[in-house]
mmCIF file with all atom_site columns, C-alpha atoms in Angstrom:
data_model
loop_
_atom_site.group_PDB
_atom_site.id
_atom_site.type_symbol
_atom_site.label_atom_id
_atom_site.label_alt_id
_atom_site.label_comp_id
_atom_site.label_asym_id
_atom_site.label_entity_id
_atom_site.label_seq_id
_atom_site.pdbx_PDB_ins_code
_atom_site.Cartn_x
_atom_site.Cartn_y
_atom_site.Cartn_z
_atom_site.occupancy
_atom_site.B_iso_or_equiv
_atom_site.pdbx_formal_charge
_atom_site.auth_seq_id
_atom_site.auth_comp_id
_atom_site.auth_asym_id
_atom_site.auth_atom_id
_atom_site.pdbx_PDB_model_num
ATOM 1   C CA . MET A 1 1   ? 8.452   1.370   -14.758 1.00 0.00 ? 1   MET A CA 1
ATOM 2   C CA . SER A 1 2   ? 9.613   -0.499  -11.791 1.00 0.00 ? 2   SER A CA 1
ATOM 3   C CA . SER A 1 3   ? 10.881  -4.067  -11.423 1.00 0.00 ? 3   SER A CA 1
ATOM 4   C CA . TYR A 1 4   ? 9.986   -6.390  -8.335  1.00 0.00 ? 4   TYR A CA 1
ATOM 5   C CA . ARG A 1 5   ? 13.467  -7.173  -8.360  1.00 0.00 ? 5   ARG A CA 1
ATOM 6   C CA . ASN A 1 6   ? 14.869  -3.972  -7.541  1.00 0.00 ? 6   ASN A CA 1
ATOM 7   C CA . VAL A 1 7   ? 14.682  -1.651  -4.717  1.00 0.00 ? 7   VAL A CA 1
ATOM 8   C CA . SER A 1 8   ? 11.460  0.026   -5.569  1.00 0.00 ? 8   SER A CA 1
ATOM 9   C CA . TRP A 1 9   ? 9.243   -2.515  -4.208  1.00 0.00 ? 9   TRP A CA 1
ATOM 10  C CA . LYS A 1 10  ? 11.152  -2.895  -1.210  1.00 0.00 ? 10  LYS A CA 1
ATOM 11  C CA . ARG A 1 11  ? 10.564  0.752   -0.079  1.00 0.00 ? 11  ARG A CA 1
ATOM 12  C CA . GLY A 1 12  ? 6.896   -0.045  -0.392  1.00 0.00 ? 12  GLY A CA 1
ATOM 13  C CA . ALA A 1 13  ? 7.079   -2.988  1.586   1.00 0.00 ? 13  ALA A CA 1
ATOM 14  C CA . GLN A 1 14  ? 8.948   -1.461  4.436   1.00 0.00 ? 14  GLN A CA 1
ATOM 15  C CA . GLY A 1 15  ? 6.273   1.239   4.674   1.00 0.00 ? 15  GLY A CA 1
ATOM 16  C CA . ILE A 1 16  ? 3.675   -1.586  4.902   1.00 0.00 ? 16  ILE A CA 1
ATOM 17  C CA . VAL A 1 17  ? 5.640   -3.143  7.670   1.00 0.00 ? 17  VAL A CA 1
ATOM 18  C CA . THR A 1 18  ? 6.000   -0.316  9.632   1.00 0.00 ? 18  THR A CA 1
ATOM 19  C CA . ARG A 1 19  ? 2.202   0.569   9.372   1.00 0.00 ? 19  ARG A CA 1
ATOM 20  C CA . LEU A 1 20  ? 1.429   -3.071  10.316  1.00 0.00 ? 20  LEU A CA 1
ATOM 21  C CA . LEU A 1 21  ? 3.749   -2.949  13.391  1.00 0.00 ? 21  LEU A CA 1
ATOM 22  C CA . GLN A 1 22  ? 2.038   0.382   14.654  1.00 0.00 ? 22  GLN A CA 1
ATOM 23  C CA . GLN A 1 23  ? -1.328  -1.434  14.226  1.00 0.00 ? 23  GLN A CA 1
ATOM 24  C CA . ASP A 1 24  ? 0.136   -4.479  15.973  1.00 0.00 ? 24  ASP A CA 1
ATOM 25  C CA . LYS A 1 25  ? 0.983   -2.045  18.876  1.00 0.00 ? 25  LYS A CA 1
ATOM 26  C CA . ARG A 1 26  ? -2.429  -0.797  19.160  1.00 0.00 ? 26  ARG A CA 1
ATOM 27  C CA . GLU A 1 27  ? -3.796  -4.293  18.830  1.00 0.00 ? 27  GLU A CA 1
ATOM 28  C CA . GLY A 1 28  ? -1.744  -5.741  21.931  1.00 0.00 ? 28  GLY A CA 1
ATOM 29  C CA . GLY A 1 29  ? 1.687   -6.459  20.242  1.00 0.00 ? 29  GLY A CA 1
ATOM 30  C CA . TYR A 1 30  ? 1.245   -10.142 19.526  1.00 0.00 ? 30  TYR A CA 1
ATOM 31  C CA . PHE A 1 31  ? 3.002   -10.206 16.000  1.00 0.00 ? 31  PHE A CA 1
ATOM 32  C CA . SER A 1 32  ? 5.752   -7.827  16.549  1.00 0.00 ? 32  SER A CA 1
ATOM 33  C CA . VAL A 1 33  ? 8.270   -10.196 17.846  1.00 0.00 ? 33  VAL A CA 1
ATOM 34  C CA . ALA A 1 34  ? 8.907   -13.949 17.779  1.00 0.00 ? 34  ALA A CA 1
ATOM 35  C CA . VAL A 1 35  ? 6.984   -15.944 20.141  1.00 0.00 ? 35  VAL A CA 1
ATOM 36  C CA . ASP A 1 36  ? 8.627   -17.290 23.081  1.00 0.00 ? 36  ASP A CA 1
ATOM 37  C CA . PRO A 1 37  ? 7.024   -20.424 24.224  1.00 0.00 ? 37  PRO A CA 1
ATOM 38  C CA . ASP A 1 38  ? 8.988   -20.867 27.222  1.00 0.00 ? 38  ASP A CA 1
ATOM 39  C CA . ALA A 1 39  ? 8.018   -17.204 28.432  1.00 0.00 ? 39  ALA A CA 1
ATOM 40  C CA . LEU A 1 40  ? 4.295   -17.554 27.302  1.00 0.00 ? 40  LEU A CA 1
ATOM 41  C CA . GLY A 1 41  ? 3.974   -21.153 28.798  1.00 0.00 ? 41  GLY A CA 1
ATOM 42  C CA . LEU A 1 42  ? 3.367   -22.669 25.216  1.00 0.00 ? 42  LEU A CA 1
ATOM 43  C CA . PRO A 1 43  ? 5.297   -25.980 25.306  1.00 0.00 ? 43  PRO A CA 1
ATOM 44  C CA . THR A 1 44  ? 3.746   -27.446 22.278  1.00 0.00 ? 44  THR A CA 1
ATOM 45  C CA . TYR A 1 45  ? 4.264   -24.091 20.192  1.00 0.00 ? 45  TYR A CA 1
ATOM 46  C CA . PHE A 1 46  ? 7.110   -25.668 17.971  1.00 0.00 ? 46  PHE A CA 1
ATOM 47  C CA . ASP A 1 47  ? 5.270   -29.055 17.658  1.00 0.00 ? 47  ASP A CA 1
ATOM 48  C CA . VAL A 1 48  ? 2.415   -27.050 16.019  1.00 0.00 ? 48  VAL A CA 1
ATOM 49  C CA . ILE A 1 49  ? 4.265   -24.412 14.098  1.00 0.00 ? 49  ILE A CA 1
ATOM 50  C CA . LYS A 1 50  ? 7.012   -25.516 11.961  1.00 0.00 ? 50  LYS A CA 1
ATOM 51  C CA . ASN A 1 51  ? 7.887   -22.126 10.294  1.00 0.00 ? 51  ASN A CA 1
ATOM 52  C CA . PRO A 1 52  ? 7.639   -19.253 12.969  1.00 0.00 ? 52  PRO A CA 1
ATOM 53  C CA . MET A 1 53  ? 7.454   -15.548 11.566  1.00 0.00 ? 53  MET A CA 1
ATOM 54  C CA . ASP A 1 54  ? 6.784   -12.274 13.101  1.00 0.00 ? 54  ASP A CA 1
ATOM 55  C CA . LEU A 1 55  ? 6.726   -8.760  11.881  1.00 0.00 ? 55  LEU A CA 1
ATOM 56  C CA . GLY A 1 56  ? 10.153  -7.718  13.414  1.00 0.00 ? 56  GLY A CA 1
ATOM 57  C CA . THR A 1 57  ? 11.789  -10.626 11.452  1.00 0.00 ? 57  THR A CA 1
ATOM 58  C CA . VAL A 1 58  ? 10.095  -9.450  8.409   1.00 0.00 ? 58  VAL A CA 1
ATOM 59  C CA . LYS A 1 59  ? 11.324  -5.950  8.998   1.00 0.00 ? 59  LYS A CA 1
ATOM 60  C CA . GLU A 1 60  ? 14.949  -7.262  9.487   1.00 0.00 ? 60  GLU A CA 1
ATOM 61  C CA . ASN A 1 61  ? 14.600  -9.277  6.273   1.00 0.00 ? 61  ASN A CA 1
ATOM 62  C CA . LEU A 1 62  ? 13.658  -6.348  4.539   1.00 0.00 ? 62  LEU A CA 1
ATOM 63  C CA . LEU A 1 63  ? 16.479  -4.285  5.716   1.00 0.00 ? 63  LEU A CA 1
ATOM 64  C CA . HIS A 1 64  ? 19.384  -7.091  5.106   1.00 0.00 ? 64  HIS A CA 1
ATOM 65  C CA . GLY A 1 65  ? 17.889  -7.739  1.514   1.00 0.00 ? 65  GLY A CA 1
ATOM 66  C CA . ALA A 1 66  ? 16.554  -11.384 2.327   1.00 0.00 ? 66  ALA A CA 1
ATOM 67  C CA . TYR A 1 67  ? 13.772  -11.205 0.028   1.00 0.00 ? 67  TYR A CA 1
ATOM 68  C CA . GLU A 1 68  ? 14.572  -11.433 -3.727  1.00 0.00 ? 68  GLU A CA 1
ATOM 69  C CA . ALA A 1 69  ? 10.912  -10.651 -4.771  1.00 0.00 ? 69  ALA A CA 1
ATOM 70  C CA . LEU A 1 70  ? 7.822   -9.161  -3.559  1.00 0.00 ? 70  LEU A CA 1
ATOM 71  C CA . GLU A 1 71  ? 6.100   -12.489 -3.535  1.00 0.00 ? 71  GLU A CA 1
ATOM 72  C CA . ASP A 1 72  ? 8.636   -13.856 -0.930  1.00 0.00 ? 72  ASP A CA 1
ATOM 73  C CA . PHE A 1 73  ? 7.763   -10.712 1.343   1.00 0.00 ? 73  PHE A CA 1
ATOM 74  C CA . ILE A 1 74  ? 4.086   -11.429 1.109   1.00 0.00 ? 74  ILE A CA 1
ATOM 75  C CA . ALA A 1 75  ? 4.374   -15.045 1.739   1.00 0.00 ? 75  ALA A CA 1
ATOM 76  C CA . ASP A 1 76  ? 6.253   -14.358 5.076   1.00 0.00 ? 76  ASP A CA 1
ATOM 77  C CA . VAL A 1 77  ? 3.835   -11.906 6.086   1.00 0.00 ? 77  VAL A CA 1
ATOM 78  C CA . GLN A 1 78  ? 0.719   -14.397 5.283   1.00 0.00 ? 78  GLN A CA 1
ATOM 79  C CA . LEU A 1 79  ? 2.623   -16.930 7.144   1.00 0.00 ? 79  LEU A CA 1
ATOM 80  C CA . ILE A 1 80  ? 2.366   -14.736 10.302  1.00 0.00 ? 80  ILE A CA 1
ATOM 81  C CA . TRP A 1 81  ? -1.504  -14.727 10.125  1.00 0.00 ? 81  TRP A CA 1
ATOM 82  C CA . ASP A 1 82  ? -1.609  -18.310 9.100   1.00 0.00 ? 82  ASP A CA 1
ATOM 83  C CA . ASN A 1 83  ? 0.472   -19.375 12.041  1.00 0.00 ? 83  ASN A CA 1
ATOM 84  C CA . ALA A 1 84  ? -1.470  -17.443 14.623  1.00 0.00 ? 84  ALA A CA 1
ATOM 85  C CA . ARG A 1 85  ? -4.628  -19.055 13.211  1.00 0.00 ? 85  ARG A CA 1
ATOM 86  C CA . GLU A 1 86  ? -3.315  -22.583 13.189  1.00 0.00 ? 86  GLU A CA 1
ATOM 87  C CA . PHE A 1 87  ? -2.039  -22.648 16.776  1.00 0.00 ? 87  PHE A CA 1
ATOM 88  C CA . ASN A 1 88  ? -4.847  -20.640 18.293  1.00 0.00 ? 88  ASN A CA 1
ATOM 89  C CA . GLY A 1 89  ? -7.593  -21.920 16.671  1.00 0.00 ? 89  GLY A CA 1
ATOM 90  C CA . PRO A 1 90  ? -10.285 -20.028 14.509  1.00 0.00 ? 90  PRO A CA 1
ATOM 91  C CA . THR A 1 91  ? -12.297 -18.710 17.673  1.00 0.00 ? 91  THR A CA 1
ATOM 92  C CA . HIS A 1 92  ? -9.312  -17.448 19.650  1.00 0.00 ? 92  HIS A CA 1
ATOM 93  C CA . PHE A 1 93  ? -9.065  -13.562 20.119  1.00 0.00 ? 93  PHE A CA 1
ATOM 94  C CA . VAL A 1 94  ? -5.560  -13.577 18.812  1.00 0.00 ? 94  VAL A CA 1
ATOM 95  C CA . SER A 1 95  ? -6.903  -15.103 15.456  1.00 0.00 ? 95  SER A CA 1
ATOM 96  C CA . ALA A 1 96  ? -9.521  -12.421 15.514  1.00 0.00 ? 96  ALA A CA 1
ATOM 97  C CA . ILE A 1 97  ? -6.766  -9.930  15.563  1.00 0.00 ? 97  ILE A CA 1
ATOM 98  C CA . ALA A 1 98  ? -4.785  -11.880 12.885  1.00 0.00 ? 98  ALA A CA 1
ATOM 99  C CA . ASN A 1 99  ? -7.612  -11.595 10.389  1.00 0.00 ? 99  ASN A CA 1
ATOM 100 C CA . ARG A 1 100 ? -7.953  -7.741  11.051  1.00 0.00 ? 100 ARG A CA 1
ATOM 101 C CA . MET A 1 101 ? -4.148  -7.496  10.583  1.00 0.00 ? 101 MET A CA 1
ATOM 102 C CA . GLN A 1 102 ? -4.340  -9.614  7.346   1.00 0.00 ? 102 GLN A CA 1
ATOM 103 C CA . LYS A 1 103 ? -7.004  -7.376  6.077   1.00 0.00 ? 103 LYS A CA 1
ATOM 104 C CA . MET A 1 104 ? -5.012  -4.351  6.521   1.00 0.00 ? 104 MET A CA 1
ATOM 105 C CA . PHE A 1 105 ? -2.028  -6.117  4.999   1.00 0.00 ? 105 PHE A CA 1
ATOM 106 C CA . GLU A 1 106 ? -4.142  -6.950  1.870   1.00 0.00 ? 106 GLU A CA 1
ATOM 107 C CA . LYS A 1 107 ? -5.464  -3.541  1.373   1.00 0.00 ? 107 LYS A CA 1
ATOM 108 C CA . GLU A 1 108 ? -1.870  -1.961  1.885   1.00 0.00 ? 108 GLU A CA 1
ATOM 109 C CA . ILE A 1 109 ? -0.635  -4.222  -0.664  1.00 0.00 ? 109 ILE A CA 1
ATOM 110 C CA . ALA A 1 110 ? -3.414  -3.628  -3.193  1.00 0.00 ? 110 ALA A CA 1
ATOM 111 C CA . LYS A 1 111 ? -2.966  0.324   -2.452  1.00 0.00 ? 111 LYS A CA 1
ATOM 112 C CA . SER A 1 112 ? 0.823   0.121   -2.994  1.00 0.00 ? 112 SER A CA 1
ATOM 113 C CA . PHE A 1 113 ? 1.153   -2.319  -5.883  1.00 0.00 ? 113 PHE A CA 1
ATOM 114 C CA . LYS A 1 114 ? -1.771  -1.600  -7.911  1.00 0.00 ? 114 LYS A CA 1
ATOM 115 C CA . LYS A 1 115 ? -0.615  -3.105  -11.139 1.00 0.00 ? 115 LYS A CA 1
ATOM 116 C CA . ILE A 1 116 ? 1.163   -6.565  -11.213 1.00 0.00 ? 116 ILE A CA 1
ATOM 117 C CA . LYS A 1 117 ? 2.287   -7.875  -14.653 1.00 0.00 ? 117 LYS A CA 1
ATOM 118 C CA . CYS A 1 118 ? 4.019   -11.059 -14.541 1.00 0.00 ? 118 CYS A CA 1
ATOM 119 C CA . ASP A 1 119 ? 5.755   -12.561 -17.514 1.00 0.00 ? 119 ASP A CA 1
ATOM 120 C CA . GLU A 1 120 ? 7.584   -15.781 -16.052 1.00 0.00 ? 120 GLU A CA 1
ATOM 121 C CA . SER A 1 121 ? 8.187   -17.275 -19.427 1.00 0.00 ? 121 SER A CA 1
ATOM 122 C CA . ASP A 1 122 ? 10.926  -14.964 -20.195 1.00 0.00 ? 122 ASP A CA 1
ATOM 123 C CA . ASP A 1 123 ? 13.728  -14.683 -17.817 1.00 0.00 ? 123 ASP A CA 1
ATOM 124 C CA . GLU A 1 124 ? 15.239  -11.388 -19.020 1.00 0.00 ? 124 GLU A CA 1
ATOM 125 C CA . LYS A 1 125 ? 12.028  -9.578  -18.429 1.00 0.00 ? 125 LYS A CA 1
ATOM 126 C CA . ASP A 1 126 ? 11.105  -8.803  -14.656 1.00 0.00 ? 126 ASP A CA 1
ATOM 127 C CA . GLU A 1 127 ? 7.600   -8.382  -13.587 1.00 0.00 ? 127 GLU A CA 1
ATOM 128 C CA . ASP A 1 128 ? 6.493   -4.872  -13.450 1.00 0.00 ? 128 ASP A CA 1
ATOM 129 C CA . VAL A 1 129 ? 4.891   -2.875  -10.830 1.00 0.00 ? 129 VAL A CA 1
ATOM 130 C CA . GLU A 1 130 ? 3.277   0.341   -11.119 1.00 0.00 ? 130 GLU A CA 1
ATOM 131 C CA . SER A 1 131 ? 3.872   2.432   -7.853  1.00 0.00 ? 131 SER A CA 1
ATOM 132 C CA . PRO A 1 132 ? 1.206   5.192   -7.056  1.00 0.00 ? 132 PRO A CA 1
ATOM 133 C CA . SER A 1 133 ? 3.546   7.821   -8.330  1.00 0.00 ? 133 SER A CA 1
ATOM 134 C CA . GLU A 1 134 ? 4.050   6.443   -11.728 1.00 0.00 ? 134 GLU A CA 1
ATOM 135 C CA . SER A 1 135 ? 0.337   6.027   -12.346 1.00 0.00 ? 135 SER A CA 1
ATOM 136 C CA . ALA A 1 136 ? -1.742  8.833   -14.122 1.00 0.00 ? 136 ALA A CA 1
ATOM 137 C CA . PRO A 1 137 ? -1.424  12.329  -12.349 1.00 0.00 ? 137 PRO A CA 1
ATOM 138 C CA . ARG A 1 138 ? -4.154  13.189  -10.100 1.00 0.00 ? 138 ARG A CA 1
ATOM 139 C CA . PRO A 1 139 ? -6.590  15.880  -10.745 1.00 0.00 ? 139 PRO A CA 1
ATOM 140 C CA . LYS A 1 140 ? -6.011  19.137  -8.979  1.00 0.00 ? 140 LYS A CA 1
ATOM 141 C CA . ARG A 1 141 ? -8.297  20.107  -6.031  1.00 0.00 ? 141 ARG A CA 1
ATOM 142 C CA . PRO A 1 142 ? -10.226 23.148  -6.473  1.00 0.00 ? 142 PRO A CA 1
ATOM 143 C CA . GLN A 1 143 ? -8.759  25.649  -4.393  1.00 0.00 ? 143 GLN A CA 1
ATOM 144 C CA . LYS A 1 144 ? -10.338 27.589  -1.591  1.00 0.00 ? 144 LYS A CA 1
ATOM 145 C CA . ARG A 1 145 ? -10.894 31.234  -2.050  1.00 0.00 ? 145 ARG A CA 1
ATOM 146 C CA . LYS A 1 146 ? -9.217  33.386  0.360   1.00 0.00 ? 146 LYS A CA 1
ATOM 147 C CA . GLY A 1 147 ? -11.623 34.369  3.173   1.00 0.00 ? 147 GLY A CA 1
ATOM 148 C CA . SER A 1 148 ? -14.352 31.780  2.327   1.00 0.00 ? 148 SER A CA 1
ATOM 149 C CA . ILE A 1 149 ? -15.867 29.566  4.824   1.00 0.00 ? 149 ILE A CA 1
ATOM 150 C CA . GLU A 1 150 ? -16.560 25.918  3.964   1.00 0.00 ? 150 GLU A CA 1
ATOM 151 C CA . LYS A 1 151 ? -18.417 23.617  6.053   1.00 0.00 ? 151 LYS A CA 1
ATOM 152 C CA . SER A 1 152 ? -16.571 20.697  7.054   1.00 0.00 ? 152 SER A CA 1
ATOM 153 C CA . THR A 1 153 ? -18.405 17.150  5.903   1.00 0.00 ? 153 THR A CA 1
ATOM 154 C CA . LYS A 1 154 ? -16.027 15.168  8.211   1.00 0.00 ? 154 LYS A CA 1
ATOM 155 C CA . LYS A 1 155 ? -17.125 14.003  11.458  1.00 0.00 ? 155 LYS A CA 1
ATOM 156 C CA . PRO A 1 156 ? -15.492 15.422  14.390  1.00 0.00 ? 156 PRO A CA 1
ATOM 157 C CA . ARG A 1 157 ? -12.546 13.293  15.992  1.00 0.00 ? 157 ARG A CA 1
ATOM 158 C CA . PHE A 1 158 ? -13.238 14.144  19.450  1.00 0.00 ? 158 PHE A CA 1
ATOM 159 C CA . ARG A 1 159 ? -16.673 14.761  21.220  1.00 0.00 ? 159 ARG A CA 1
ATOM 160 C CA . ILE A 1 160 ? -17.080 17.287  23.839  1.00 0.00 ? 160 ILE A CA 1
ATOM 161 C CA . ARG A 1 161 ? -19.007 16.378  26.767  1.00 0.00 ? 161 ARG A CA 1
ATOM 162 C CA . ARG A 1 162 ? -21.129 19.060  28.283  1.00 0.00 ? 162 ARG A CA 1
ATOM 163 C CA . GLU A 1 163 ? -22.458 18.693  31.700  1.00 0.00 ? 163 GLU A CA 1
#
């Protein structure tokens, strides 16, 4: 059994942040570092956004133990997407990227932390998180026979153009 308040959830959270940073890089890198209003020509940014947050700051907070609980980590990541939509408006392309990143984040959280059981009434009991490694064992895959040829059901990743 794992606890929200121990290191086990932090390892899962670090993996999630790493995957989010990789996706953000593919999406244009809008959420990896703090917004610099002067460099970006956004003089009203801090008038609109009172609590700025970015993935780089979340990563540093995780590494330095700034989050006491999983909920704190989730709240900061959610703040990133909320800030993007609040400042840019719902139809801006950065808001669309924020929406995609939020969906990815929610899927990653659901996958990494499948079972969350809270008991806030008892201070001595921590909330339990069942990690994928602690869940029921996976069924074994059927092994291929040596020399057998199986047709792949996956689509090819690359298409070859023939001229």
